[in-house]
């Protein structure tokens, strides 16, 4: 079996020749693996079956209005990140938060939001077709990534309160992010001309002890914002894959109702996430 055949067979609930593999690597782990494997491609050496393609963001990245501009790097929304050094490695942490003090919808609407035009989609189809033996993935865990993504720009506690109280300012911020990424994905899938196998999405719905939100809150708030991405994938002949950390077993029936094809990943540590039990 090729990697593509292996992944697609598993998603059809057919028995492949082996379990398909996906991997996420921190820079430190990647460097250690590269030192171990030498000149060999890490993904090839590990037998990873998925390959990712993207559309580069071409606009300038910089601090949001009013931020000091002293961070080490900035994302497309103007959030600043400072590299923090720990025993296990170096990680960028959000230190300049452009939405932290926003308290009116007018401020949200006036913000210089990124534009889906600011990506280069021109080579997407060619790159995807060149990876034809693999399951080709577009997107990632940061799309739409409501809780984590917006928290980095507004603060975790405030975002959780925004969601649970339906705060109009917080919801406006969230919906700008969701709408940006939906249009970005739509343009990318159109540009790829059917060469993408999987649209990858992300939303951390659980922690080590259980779900982050009550089922009704997930149904009312998250489903209307995530399901359109799943529908978009299916409209373009793709599978939809959602990354979520933590314990999600209580909302897995909702994932099925939404049409989700792949849950990435099955984090086994929480009590409700035994893979064998869930597979049965």
XYZ file of N, CA and C in Angstrom:
840
model
N 0.830 -1.197 0.000
C 0.000 0.000 0.000
C 0.865 1.248 0.000
N 0.445 2.256 -0.745
C 1.085 3.557 -0.596
C 0.557 4.217 0.672
N 1.225 5.275 1.082
C 0.754 5.993 2.265
C -0.660 6.525 2.068
N -0.940 7.064 0.873
C -2.295 7.577 0.610
C -3.320 6.458 0.734
N -3.036 5.309 0.112
C -3.967 4.183 0.170
C -4.180 3.725 1.612
N -3.116 3.724 2.387
C -3.191 3.282 3.785
C -4.113 4.193 4.600
N -3.914 5.502 4.455
C -4.725 6.461 5.208
C -6.185 6.392 4.781
N -6.423 6.362 3.483
C -7.801 6.359 3.001
C -8.515 5.069 3.368
N -7.799 3.941 3.347
C -8.411 2.677 3.757
C -8.826 2.730 5.224
N -7.949 3.232 6.069
C -8.280 3.334 7.491
C -9.496 4.225 7.708
N -9.592 5.301 6.943
C -10.724 6.221 7.094
C -12.022 5.634 6.557
N -11.908 4.601 5.715
C -13.105 3.869 5.261
C -13.434 2.703 6.198
N -12.706 2.617 7.303
C -12.873 1.529 8.274
C -12.523 0.181 7.664
N -11.568 0.196 6.728
C -10.998 -1.025 6.178
C -9.654 -1.278 6.853
N -9.220 -2.538 6.861
C -7.972 -2.884 7.531
C -6.787 -2.596 6.612
N -5.934 -1.624 6.946
C -4.747 -1.372 6.122
C -3.632 -2.351 6.482
N -2.514 -2.265 5.752
C -1.392 -3.162 6.036
C -0.727 -2.840 7.367
N -0.848 -1.605 7.813
C -0.401 -1.194 9.141
C -1.146 0.074 9.526
N -1.008 0.480 10.774
C -1.664 1.702 11.245
C -1.008 2.911 10.583
N -1.783 3.808 9.985
C -1.195 5.035 9.420
C -0.569 5.890 10.520
N 0.499 6.587 10.167
C 1.238 7.376 11.144
C 1.211 8.858 10.809
N 1.065 9.660 11.852
C 1.192 11.106 11.800
C 2.098 11.501 12.958
N 2.827 12.600 12.838
C 3.746 12.982 13.901
C 3.819 14.499 14.004
N 3.960 14.994 15.240
C 4.257 16.400 15.501
C 5.573 16.453 16.268
N 6.458 17.361 15.893
C 7.789 17.425 16.486
C 8.100 18.839 16.961
N 8.578 18.970 18.191
C 9.132 20.247 18.633
C 10.494 20.434 17.973
N 10.987 21.659 17.895
C 12.302 21.871 17.262
C 13.411 21.042 17.899
N 13.373 20.886 19.221
C 14.424 20.124 19.895
C 14.370 18.647 19.524
N 13.175 18.089 19.476
C 13.031 16.682 19.098
C 13.396 16.485 17.635
N 12.980 17.419 16.788
C 13.336 17.322 15.367
C 14.850 17.325 15.188
N 15.539 18.219 15.898
C 16.998 18.291 15.779
C 17.648 16.998 16.260
N 17.129 16.432 17.359
C 17.689 15.182 17.872
C 17.470 14.036 16.892
N 16.290 13.980 16.296
C 16.015 12.932 15.316
C 16.880 13.097 14.073
N 17.058 14.346 13.632
C 17.892 14.573 12.455
C 19.328 14.148 12.724
N 19.821 14.428 13.934
C 21.169 13.985 14.287
C 21.257 12.461 14.284
N 20.190 11.806 14.708
C 20.179 10.341 14.747
C 20.120 9.742 13.343
N 19.249 10.305 12.491
C 19.051 9.728 11.162
C 20.034 10.258 10.121
N 20.771 11.291 10.458
C 21.740 11.840 9.522
C 21.068 12.498 8.339
N 21.440 12.101 7.136
C 20.914 12.724 5.924
C 19.526 12.218 5.544
N 19.033 11.206 6.209
C 17.724 10.658 5.858
C 16.617 11.646 6.217
N 15.586 11.680 5.402
C 14.412 12.483 5.707
C 13.718 11.902 6.937
N 13.437 12.750 7.924
C 12.865 12.266 9.182
C 11.517 11.588 8.956
N 10.660 12.199 8.164
C 9.331 11.631 7.953
C 9.415 10.283 7.257
N 10.328 10.164 6.297
C 10.532 8.879 5.630
C 11.054 7.844 6.615
N 12.023 8.247 7.425
C 12.629 7.313 8.373
C 11.615 6.800 9.388
N 10.675 7.647 9.778
C 9.668 7.261 10.762
C 8.455 6.581 10.128
N 8.373 6.587 8.813
C 7.235 5.978 8.141
C 5.960 6.783 8.231
N 6.088 8.099 8.294
C 4.909 8.971 8.399
C 4.164 8.989 7.067
N 2.847 8.868 7.129
C 2.037 8.717 5.919
C 1.422 10.011 5.411
N 1.445 11.069 6.200
C 0.849 12.343 5.808
C 1.941 13.332 5.439
N 1.617 14.188 4.462
C 2.507 15.279 4.095
C 1.679 16.560 3.999
N 2.236 17.642 4.509
C 1.511 18.909 4.574
C 1.975 19.864 3.479
N 1.032 20.576 2.905
C 1.338 21.658 1.978
C 0.642 22.917 2.483
N 1.179 24.064 2.108
C 0.600 25.319 2.569
C 0.685 26.403 1.521
N 0.047 27.518 1.817
C 0.100 28.713 0.979
C 0.805 29.787 1.790
N 2.005 30.185 1.417
C 2.775 31.131 2.241
C 2.053 32.460 2.425
N 2.153 32.997 3.634
C 1.613 34.325 3.932
C 2.629 35.354 3.462
N 2.211 36.280 2.622
C 3.154 37.175 1.948
C 3.183 38.589 2.514
N 2.220 38.944 3.349
C 2.193 40.306 3.899
C 3.176 40.422 5.067
N 3.495 41.649 5.408
C 4.405 41.889 6.524
C 3.719 41.559 7.847
N 4.483 40.953 8.748
C 3.977 40.664 10.083
C 4.585 41.662 11.062
N 3.770 42.220 11.916
C 4.278 43.182 12.884
C 3.316 43.343 14.031
N 3.650 44.188 14.997
C 2.800 44.347 16.175
C 1.473 45.004 15.841
N 0.430 44.594 16.559
C -0.846 45.257 16.433
C -0.765 46.691 16.930
N -1.714 47.545 16.545
C -1.691 48.948 16.964
C -1.601 49.089 18.479
N -0.694 49.962 18.912
C -0.555 50.243 20.331
C 0.357 49.314 21.101
N 0.845 48.256 20.466
C 1.746 47.337 21.157
C 3.175 47.877 21.123
N 4.006 47.508 22.094
C 5.355 48.092 22.164
C 6.291 47.664 21.055
N 6.052 46.509 20.442
C 6.897 46.086 19.328
C 8.250 45.551 19.745
N 8.351 44.980 20.925
C 9.632 44.458 21.408
C 9.688 42.931 21.416
N 8.689 42.278 20.886
C 8.662 40.816 20.892
C 9.634 40.254 19.858
N 9.917 38.964 19.991
C 10.838 38.308 19.057
C 10.183 38.021 17.712
N 8.875 37.813 17.699
C 8.174 37.512 16.451
C 6.706 37.886 16.610
N 6.013 37.960 15.461
C 4.590 38.320 15.456
C 3.843 37.395 14.510
N 2.598 37.077 14.861
C 1.784 36.292 13.947
C 0.967 37.225 13.058
N 0.133 36.642 12.217
C -0.579 37.449 11.229
C -1.638 38.343 11.863
N -1.993 38.086 13.121
C -2.995 38.904 13.810
C -2.365 40.002 14.661
N -1.029 40.109 14.645
C -0.349 41.158 15.389
C 0.021 40.797 16.810
N -0.140 39.526 17.192
C 0.260 39.075 18.521
C 1.772 38.894 18.570
N 2.397 39.401 19.629
C 3.841 39.298 19.768
C 4.247 38.136 20.655
N 5.314 37.438 20.245
C 5.801 36.266 20.970
C 7.252 36.480 21.384
N 7.547 36.111 22.621
C 8.908 36.179 23.143
C 9.390 34.764 23.424
N 10.603 34.453 22.978
C 11.151 33.117 23.180
C 11.522 32.914 24.643
N 10.935 31.899 25.251
C 11.192 31.566 26.650
C 11.971 30.255 26.708
N 13.023 30.253 27.506
C 13.924 29.107 27.557
C 13.640 28.271 28.804
N 13.404 26.985 28.576
C 13.139 26.050 29.654
C 14.096 24.869 29.537
N 14.075 24.031 30.559
C 14.963 22.873 30.548
C 14.697 21.978 29.341
N 13.431 21.854 28.967
C 13.089 20.980 27.853
C 13.175 21.618 26.491
N 13.424 22.919 26.408
C 13.516 23.556 25.107
C 13.110 25.015 25.162
N 13.085 25.634 23.996
C 12.721 27.040 23.857
C 11.359 27.135 23.180
N 10.469 27.934 23.768
C 9.118 28.034 23.242
C 8.696 29.498 23.154
N 8.037 29.894 22.044
C 7.531 31.267 21.935
C 6.244 31.425 22.741
N 6.219 32.375 23.639
C 5.031 32.628 24.442
C 4.488 34.017 24.130
N 3.173 34.117 24.062
C 2.531 35.394 23.742
C 2.777 36.401 24.857
N 3.386 37.521 24.499
C 3.699 38.565 25.485
C 3.125 39.924 25.102
N 2.695 40.090 23.861
C 2.044 41.328 23.432
C 0.685 40.948 22.847
N -0.381 41.281 23.551
C -1.724 40.798 23.236
C -2.578 41.935 22.668
N -2.823 41.959 21.363
C -3.498 43.107 20.754
C -4.966 43.258 21.134
N -5.631 42.182 21.566
C -7.065 42.262 21.855
C -7.369 42.302 23.350
N -6.336 42.336 24.178
C -6.543 42.211 25.625
C -7.413 43.321 26.192
N -7.276 44.531 25.675
C -7.994 45.673 26.250
C -9.166 46.136 25.393
N -9.514 45.388 24.369
C -10.649 45.791 23.536
C -11.946 45.641 24.320
N -12.758 46.689 24.306
C -14.026 46.622 25.032
C -15.199 47.158 24.229
N -15.018 47.272 22.901
C -16.143 47.674 22.053
C -16.040 46.968 20.707
N -17.193 46.689 20.131
C -17.220 46.056 18.811
C -16.620 46.984 17.764
N -16.772 48.291 17.947
C -16.180 49.245 17.002
C -14.665 49.083 16.941
N -14.019 48.854 18.081
C -12.574 48.620 18.085
C -12.226 47.365 17.298
N -13.031 46.348 17.467
C -12.789 45.096 16.744
C -12.900 45.328 15.245
N -13.933 46.034 14.827
C -14.153 46.250 13.398
C -13.074 47.139 12.791
N -12.513 48.035 13.595
C -11.490 48.954 13.080
C -10.101 48.325 13.032
N -9.944 47.148 13.594
C -8.623 46.522 13.672
C -8.145 46.103 12.275
N -6.843 46.212 11.988
C -6.317 45.799 10.671
C -6.180 44.278 10.571
N -7.275 43.613 10.299
C -7.287 42.153 10.228
C -6.533 41.654 8.998
N -5.928 40.479 9.076
C -5.261 39.931 7.889
C -6.269 39.627 6.792
N -5.788 39.639 5.568
C -6.637 39.475 4.390
C -6.320 38.135 3.725
N -7.327 37.335 3.367
C -7.049 36.087 2.644
C -6.316 36.300 1.321
N -6.339 37.533 0.805
C -5.557 37.830 -0.400
C -4.054 37.765 -0.139
N -3.652 37.830 1.126
C -2.235 37.932 1.465
C -1.547 36.574 1.580
N -2.029 35.606 0.823
C -1.375 34.298 0.732
C -1.072 34.009 -0.733
N -0.036 33.247 -0.967
C 0.319 32.844 -2.325
C -0.169 31.415 -2.555
N -1.253 31.282 -3.307
C -1.841 29.977 -3.590
C -1.339 29.382 -4.908
N -0.468 30.088 -5.607
C -0.163 29.755 -6.998
C 0.495 28.391 -7.174
N 1.315 27.963 -6.229
C 2.043 26.699 -6.393
C 1.421 25.553 -5.605
N 0.263 25.784 -5.024
C -0.322 24.798 -4.124
C -0.646 23.487 -4.844
N -1.266 23.586 -5.993
C -1.644 22.366 -6.715
C -0.413 21.574 -7.139
N 0.590 22.252 -7.653
C 1.804 21.565 -8.096
C 2.481 20.840 -6.935
N 2.580 21.500 -5.791
C 3.221 20.871 -4.635
C 2.411 19.678 -4.139
N 1.093 19.809 -4.140
C 0.251 18.710 -3.678
C 0.336 17.514 -4.623
N 0.301 17.770 -5.916
C 0.363 16.672 -6.882
C 1.703 15.953 -6.833
N 2.768 16.670 -6.486
C 4.089 16.044 -6.388
C 4.176 15.070 -5.217
N 3.235 15.160 -4.283
C 3.224 14.283 -3.107
C 2.156 13.205 -3.233
N 1.845 12.824 -4.458
C 0.696 11.980 -4.728
C 0.663 10.646 -4.025
N 1.807 10.070 -3.649
C 1.788 8.764 -2.977
C 1.437 8.881 -1.495
N 1.418 10.111 -0.981
C 1.096 10.348 0.422
C -0.321 10.906 0.553
N -0.845 10.868 1.771
C -2.074 11.589 2.070
C -1.705 13.059 2.259
N -2.187 13.906 1.361
C -1.774 15.311 1.333
C -2.735 16.137 2.184
N -2.149 16.915 3.088
C -2.916 17.671 4.077
C -2.710 19.161 3.863
N -3.804 19.909 3.908
C -3.726 21.368 3.979
C -4.346 21.805 5.296
N -3.784 22.855 5.881
C -4.314 23.396 7.127
C -3.455 22.983 8.301
N -4.070 22.903 9.475
C -3.317 22.540 10.663
C -4.097 22.833 11.924
N -3.457 22.564 13.049
C -4.117 22.702 14.344
C -4.466 24.146 14.686
N -3.928 25.113 13.961
C -4.220 26.517 14.221
C -5.425 27.057 13.479
N -6.203 26.184 12.816
C -7.368 26.608 12.034
C -8.602 25.878 12.542
N -9.651 26.529 13.029
C -9.665 27.943 13.412
C -9.061 28.200 14.788
N -8.951 27.124 15.614
C -8.239 27.213 16.894
C -8.760 28.382 17.736
N -10.040 28.357 18.020
C -10.689 29.494 18.675
C -10.113 29.752 20.063
N -10.109 28.738 20.910
C -9.701 28.956 22.300
C -8.233 29.341 22.383
N -7.353 28.503 21.845
C -5.923 28.801 21.933
C -5.549 30.037 21.130
N -6.013 30.087 19.883
C -5.591 31.164 18.999
C -5.997 32.535 19.499
N -7.247 32.671 19.937
C -7.713 33.971 20.419
C -7.137 34.267 21.800
N -6.929 33.237 22.604
C -6.362 33.464 23.941
C -4.976 34.077 23.867
N -4.206 33.698 22.875
C -2.865 34.269 22.748
C -2.922 35.771 22.477
N -4.038 36.234 21.956
C -4.175 37.654 21.646
C -5.062 38.403 22.635
N -5.745 37.667 23.528
C -6.711 38.322 24.429
C -6.579 37.829 25.878
N -6.027 36.639 26.070
C -5.924 36.068 27.407
C -6.902 34.924 27.581
N -6.425 33.806 28.125
C -7.249 32.602 28.223
C -8.511 32.817 29.056
N -8.361 33.376 30.253
C -9.530 33.536 31.118
C -10.594 34.399 30.450
N -10.152 35.466 29.799
C -11.128 36.373 29.193
C -11.852 35.693 28.035
N -11.141 34.891 27.253
C -11.785 34.208 26.133
C -12.804 33.189 26.639
N -12.468 32.451 27.679
C -13.422 31.491 28.229
C -14.672 32.203 28.740
N -14.486 33.343 29.385
C -15.638 34.122 29.856
C -16.425 34.670 28.666
N -15.722 35.150 27.633
C -16.403 35.636 26.425
C -17.351 34.582 25.869
N -16.853 33.351 25.791
C -17.645 32.277 25.202
C -18.845 31.938 26.080
N -18.613 31.807 27.375
C -19.692 31.372 28.266
C -20.733 32.461 28.500
N -20.350 33.737 28.344
C -21.307 34.835 28.537
C -21.795 35.421 27.220
N -21.292 34.882 26.108
C -21.651 35.394 24.785
C -21.354 36.889 24.671
N -20.193 37.287 25.172
C -19.799 38.696 25.146
C -19.653 39.177 23.703
N -20.324 40.255 23.307
C -20.308 40.671 21.900
C -18.927 41.057 21.394
N -18.088 41.632 22.246
C -16.741 42.009 21.805
C -15.907 40.759 21.562
N -15.905 39.860 22.527
C -15.145 38.625 22.359
C -15.634 37.803 21.186
N -16.947 37.737 20.998
C -17.500 36.961 19.887
C -17.117 37.588 18.555
N -17.096 38.911 18.482
C -16.692 39.583 17.241
C -15.242 39.253 16.895
N -14.372 39.229 17.902
C -12.971 38.867 17.669
C -12.878 37.436 17.150
N -13.562 36.535 17.830
C -13.540 35.127 17.436
C -14.035 34.956 16.009
N -15.143 35.610 15.680
C -15.724 35.408 14.358
C -14.862 36.000 13.251
N -14.133 37.063 13.528
C -13.187 37.561 12.528
C -12.126 36.502 12.230
N -11.621 35.852 13.265
C -10.616 34.811 13.058
C -11.206 33.639 12.261
N -12.378 33.187 12.666
C -13.010 32.054 11.997
C -13.277 32.372 10.530
N -13.823 33.547 10.260
C -14.146 33.918 8.879
C -12.892 34.044 8.022
N -11.816 34.571 8.605
C -10.558 34.670 7.862
C -10.086 33.292 7.436
N -10.062 32.363 8.365
C -9.522 31.044 8.046
C -10.452 30.241 7.142
N -11.758 30.449 7.261
C -12.669 29.755 6.346
C -12.394 30.177 4.907
N -12.286 31.473 4.683
C -12.032 31.959 3.325
C -10.658 31.516 2.836
N -9.669 31.521 3.727
C -8.333 31.045 3.365
C -8.389 29.586 2.916
N -9.083 28.750 3.664
C -9.194 27.338 3.301
C -9.974 27.158 2.003
N -11.029 27.920 1.829
C -11.821 27.805 0.600
C -10.965 28.107 -0.621
N -10.198 29.183 -0.555
C -9.356 29.543 -1.694
C -8.277 28.496 -1.931
N -7.720 27.968 -0.853
C -6.664 26.968 -0.993
C -7.192 25.691 -1.637
N -8.342 25.214 -1.194
C -8.889 23.988 -1.764
C -9.269 24.185 -3.222
N -9.773 25.348 -3.556
C -10.072 25.626 -4.961
C -8.800 25.655 -5.792
N -7.761 26.298 -5.269
C -6.498 26.396 -6.004
C -5.852 25.038 -6.189
N -6.043 24.129 -5.234
C -5.407 22.813 -5.305
C -6.082 21.888 -6.301
N -7.276 22.211 -6.723
C -7.923 21.457 -7.785
C -8.114 19.983 -7.502
N -8.445 19.634 -6.278
C -8.701 18.240 -5.942
C -7.488 17.453 -5.500
N -6.336 18.093 -5.394
C -5.107 17.384 -5.024
C -4.904 17.274 -3.515
N -5.793 17.865 -2.724
C -5.708 17.776 -1.270
C -6.594 16.629 -0.795
N -6.060 15.789 0.073
C -6.826 14.666 0.615
C -7.502 14.994 1.940
N -6.868 15.837 2.747
C -7.349 16.095 4.104
C -7.253 17.584 4.407
N -8.347 18.147 4.916
C -8.315 19.499 5.469
C -8.137 19.362 6.975
N -7.020 19.884 7.490
C -6.701 19.761 8.912
C -7.182 20.985 9.674
N -7.855 20.740 10.781
C -8.408 21.780 11.641
C -7.932 21.545 13.070
N -8.175 22.511 13.929
C -7.792 22.344 15.319
C -8.700 23.103 16.264
N -9.028 22.487 17.377
C -9.751 23.134 18.466
C -9.586 22.274 19.713
N -8.868 22.769 20.697
C -8.683 21.999 21.923
C -9.970 22.019 22.738
N -10.629 20.862 22.792
C -11.947 20.766 23.424
C -11.898 20.133 24.806
N -10.722 19.651 25.229
C -10.638 18.991 26.521
C -9.322 19.268 27.216
N -9.266 18.873 28.489
C -8.007 18.900 29.220
C -7.765 17.504 29.785
N -6.857 17.360 30.734
C -6.519 16.040 31.256
C -7.637 15.438 32.103
N -8.613 16.246 32.500
C -9.661 15.765 33.398
C -11.027 15.670 32.740
N -11.178 16.181 31.549
C -12.475 16.125 30.899
C -12.631 17.238 29.883
N -13.854 17.477 29.464
C -14.122 18.488 28.456
C -13.932 19.886 29.046
N -13.620 20.851 28.173
C -13.452 22.234 28.619
C -14.788 22.946 28.797
N -15.794 22.528 28.023
C -17.080 23.228 28.027
C -18.213 22.223 28.206
N -19.323 22.637 28.795
C -20.491 21.762 28.860
C -20.946 21.387 27.451
N -21.545 20.205 27.289
C -21.980 19.787 25.950
C -22.859 20.812 25.246
N -23.762 21.457 25.985
C -24.642 22.432 25.341
C -23.861 23.622 24.813
N -22.840 24.065 25.560
C -22.007 25.174 25.093
C -21.236 24.774 23.849
N -20.761 23.542 23.816
C -20.065 23.080 22.614
C -21.024 23.068 21.427
N -22.229 22.543 21.650
C -23.216 22.481 20.568
C -23.599 23.872 20.079
N -23.815 24.794 21.002
C -24.323 26.114 20.642
C -23.246 27.016 20.052
N -22.028 26.908 20.567
C -20.989 27.856 20.167
C -20.013 27.276 19.146
N -19.470 26.110 19.418
C -18.394 25.592 18.573
C -18.900 24.914 17.303
N -19.971 24.151 17.414
C -20.450 23.425 16.235
C -20.751 24.365 15.067
N -21.467 25.485 15.268
C -21.739 26.363 14.121
C -20.487 26.991 13.514
N -19.397 27.013 14.239
C -18.170 27.634 13.731
C -17.191 26.614 13.158
N -17.290 25.360 13.560
C -16.384 24.329 13.053
C -17.015 23.528 11.916
N -18.308 23.246 12.012
C -18.945 22.407 10.992
C -18.824 22.976 9.580
N -18.898 24.304 9.371
C -18.719 24.794 7.994
C -17.379 24.393 7.380
N -16.334 24.276 8.176
C -15.049 23.818 7.653
C -15.137 22.351 7.223
N -15.828 21.542 8.020
C -16.001 20.133 7.668
C -16.793 20.015 6.375
N -17.867 20.782 6.267
C -18.664 20.773 5.041
C -17.835 21.239 3.847
N -17.005 22.251 4.050
C -16.143 22.751 2.978
C -15.207 21.653 2.492
N -14.612 20.922 3.421
C -13.727 19.821 3.037
C -14.473 18.814 2.178
N -15.643 18.414 2.605
C -16.400 17.407 1.872
C -16.826 17.912 0.498
N -17.147 19.194 0.411
C -17.515 19.766 -0.889
C -16.376 19.669 -1.896
N -15.136 19.639 -1.402
C -13.968 19.557 -2.282
C -13.365 18.157 -2.306
N -14.129 17.168 -1.864
C -13.667 15.791 -1.929
C -12.601 15.436 -0.921
N -12.496 16.214 0.161
C -11.478 15.976 1.190
C -12.103 15.336 2.427
N -11.239 14.703 3.193
C -11.597 14.312 4.546
C -11.341 15.486 5.479
N -12.071 15.540 6.572
C -11.873 16.589 7.574
C -11.237 15.973 8.815
N -10.130 16.557 9.249
C -9.394 16.077 10.419
C -9.343 17.193 11.454
N -9.701 16.881 12.695
C -9.687 17.870 13.769
C -8.698 17.447 14.837
N -7.727 18.319 15.117
C -6.834 18.092 16.254
C -7.495 18.624 17.515
N -7.467 17.807 18.557
C -7.900 18.276 19.871
C -7.077 17.574 20.930
N -6.533 18.349 21.839
C -5.874 17.772 23.003
C -6.925 17.382 24.043
N -6.500 16.550 24.992
C -7.307 16.282 26.161
C -8.399 15.248 25.961
N -9.294 15.201 26.932
C -10.367 14.217 26.993
C -11.576 14.734 26.220
N -11.867 14.093 25.108
C -12.994 14.516 24.264
C -14.043 13.422 24.112
N -13.971 12.355 24.922
C -14.838 11.205 24.641
C -16.321 11.550 24.769
N -16.664 12.512 25.626
C -18.078 12.841 25.814
C -18.675 13.599 24.633
N -17.827 14.232 23.830
C -18.371 14.959 22.679
C -18.061 14.252 21.362
N -17.509 13.042 21.427
C -17.261 12.311 20.180
C -18.537 12.040 19.384
N -19.677 11.738 20.023
C -20.906 11.606 19.218
C -21.235 12.872 18.430
N -20.937 14.030 19.014
C -21.166 15.281 18.283
C -20.202 15.403 17.115
N -18.947 14.996 17.302
C -18.003 14.987 16.182
C -18.566 14.165 15.027
N -19.128 13.005 15.347
C -19.697 12.138 14.311
C -20.864 12.834 13.620
N -21.741 13.450 14.400
C -22.890 14.157 13.823
C -22.443 15.302 12.922
N -21.319 15.936 13.256
C -20.797 17.034 12.444
C -20.219 16.546 11.120
N -19.960 15.243 11.013
C -19.362 14.702 9.803
C -17.855 14.598 9.857
N -17.265 14.767 11.048
C -15.812 14.697 11.169
C -15.322 13.304 10.804
N -14.241 13.256 10.019
C -13.695 11.981 9.562
C -12.557 11.463 10.436
N -11.698 12.372 10.928
C -10.492 11.969 11.655
C -10.352 12.837 12.898
N -10.143 12.190 14.051
C -9.802 12.909 15.278
C -8.310 12.752 15.512
N -7.620 13.860 15.639
C -6.161 13.880 15.757
C -5.792 14.682 17.008
N -5.367 14.076 18.066
C -5.043 12.668 18.182
C -5.841 12.071 19.338
N -5.695 10.761 19.503
C -6.299 10.080 20.638
C -5.326 10.157 21.803
N -5.444 11.195 22.607
C -4.533 11.369 23.739
C -4.912 10.368 24.829
N -4.074 9.374 25.103
C -4.500 8.248 25.943
C -4.450 8.494 27.444
N -3.795 9.569 27.900
C -3.606 9.750 29.342
C -4.899 10.002 30.121
N -5.830 10.834 29.640
C -7.059 11.055 30.412
C -7.860 9.768 30.594
N -8.605 9.706 31.693
C -9.295 8.468 32.061
C -10.286 7.999 31.005
N -10.922 8.919 30.301
C -11.944 8.523 29.343
C -11.445 8.269 27.940
N -10.134 8.217 27.734
C -9.593 8.195 26.374
C -8.803 6.925 26.062
N -9.217 5.790 26.616
C -8.557 4.534 26.273
C -8.865 4.181 24.819
N -7.856 4.102 23.950
C -8.119 3.889 22.518
C -8.882 2.602 22.227
N -8.553 1.516 22.923
C -9.226 0.249 22.655
C -10.709 0.333 23.002
N -11.018 0.971 24.122
C -12.416 1.112 24.526
C -13.188 1.959 23.527
N -12.594 3.060 23.102
C -13.279 3.949 22.161
C -13.453 3.275 20.808
N -12.469 2.510 20.361
C -12.588 1.825 19.068
C -13.736 0.820 19.088
N -13.908 0.141 20.215
C -15.021 -0.809 20.319
C -16.372 -0.100 20.294
